[in-house]
């Protein structure tokens, strides 16, 4: 399990109150793609927990006050017989209509 956190010192104020979760999500997407390149599967795990659970994780993992935990990522090598759902990948033309 990987813990994704964001350093709050890089944000300037209330207008960026949601930015740590956006930045953490963007980083996590790139991380998932990088793991996949090495044959490692991953799953994003939401960190919407009570303050008591967040405080306990912060205490055990020695996370400083200026870091905000945004999510966890479970990862590992899949078994050979693992089945995963796959969505149909449509071409761009499926979504775009051209008008003359």
XYZ file of C-alpha atoms in Angstrom:
100
model
C 0.000 0.000 0.000
C 1.326 3.404 -0.990
C 0.316 6.533 0.900
C -0.180 9.677 -1.191
C 0.213 12.967 0.629
C 0.568 16.595 -0.380
C 2.693 19.325 1.211
C 0.292 22.123 2.212
C 3.097 24.676 2.319
C 2.907 24.956 -1.480
C -0.615 26.417 -1.432
C -1.416 30.062 -0.806
C -4.764 30.122 0.937
C -8.455 29.366 0.965
C -8.812 29.769 -2.808
C -6.703 26.603 -3.161
C -8.511 24.593 -0.458
C -9.264 21.689 -2.820
C -5.972 21.826 -4.708
C -4.161 19.210 -2.563
C -6.719 16.569 -3.568
C -6.537 17.600 -7.221
C -2.725 17.467 -7.192
C -2.731 14.156 -5.318
C -5.181 12.694 -7.839
C -3.155 13.815 -10.845
C 0.016 12.385 -9.304
C -1.787 9.115 -8.525
C -2.970 8.727 -12.128
C 0.609 9.098 -13.386
C 1.789 6.686 -10.687
C -0.795 4.061 -11.729
C 0.360 4.303 -15.352
C 4.006 3.990 -14.320
C 3.252 0.945 -12.151
C 1.348 -0.649 -15.046
C 4.401 -0.198 -17.272
C 6.290 -2.457 -14.858
C 3.515 -5.053 -14.698
C 2.241 -3.882 -11.319
C -1.517 -3.443 -10.954
C -2.978 -0.793 -8.657
C -6.228 0.354 -7.130
C -7.001 3.826 -5.793
C -8.271 3.824 -2.229
C -10.246 6.801 -0.936
C -9.057 8.346 2.331
C -12.380 9.799 3.496
C -12.117 8.902 7.161
C -12.920 10.389 10.545
C -10.343 12.753 12.013
C -9.489 10.120 14.633
C -8.465 7.603 11.932
C -6.487 10.259 10.068
C -4.727 11.286 13.295
C -3.844 7.672 14.078
C -2.345 7.099 10.623
C -0.418 10.361 10.888
C 0.938 9.298 14.295
C 1.959 5.780 13.226
C 3.454 6.865 9.874
C 5.181 9.946 11.352
C 3.457 12.293 8.892
C 4.174 15.963 9.704
C 1.357 18.481 10.226
C 2.063 20.251 6.920
C 1.334 17.063 4.924
C -2.244 16.111 4.020
C -3.055 12.470 3.251
C -5.141 12.482 0.074
C -5.433 8.769 -0.701
C -3.875 5.339 -0.547
C -2.929 3.135 -3.494
C -2.993 -0.629 -3.202
C -0.584 -2.296 -5.603
C 1.090 -5.555 -6.446
C 1.794 -8.147 -9.086
C -1.388 -9.887 -10.259
C -1.781 -13.656 -10.264
C -1.731 -15.297 -13.688
C -5.420 -16.287 -13.431
C -6.647 -12.816 -12.412
C -9.667 -11.540 -14.347
C -10.185 -7.809 -14.668
C -13.015 -5.868 -16.290
C -12.103 -4.042 -19.481
C -14.118 -1.206 -20.982
C -14.665 -0.861 -24.701
C -12.258 1.668 -26.183
C -14.118 3.726 -28.762
C -12.325 5.675 -31.474
C -12.346 9.455 -31.338
C -14.831 9.478 -34.227
C -17.374 7.792 -31.946
C -17.554 11.012 -29.885
C -16.996 13.736 -32.478
C -19.466 14.856 -35.114
C -18.238 17.011 -37.993
C -20.617 19.490 -39.597
C -19.974 21.233 -42.900
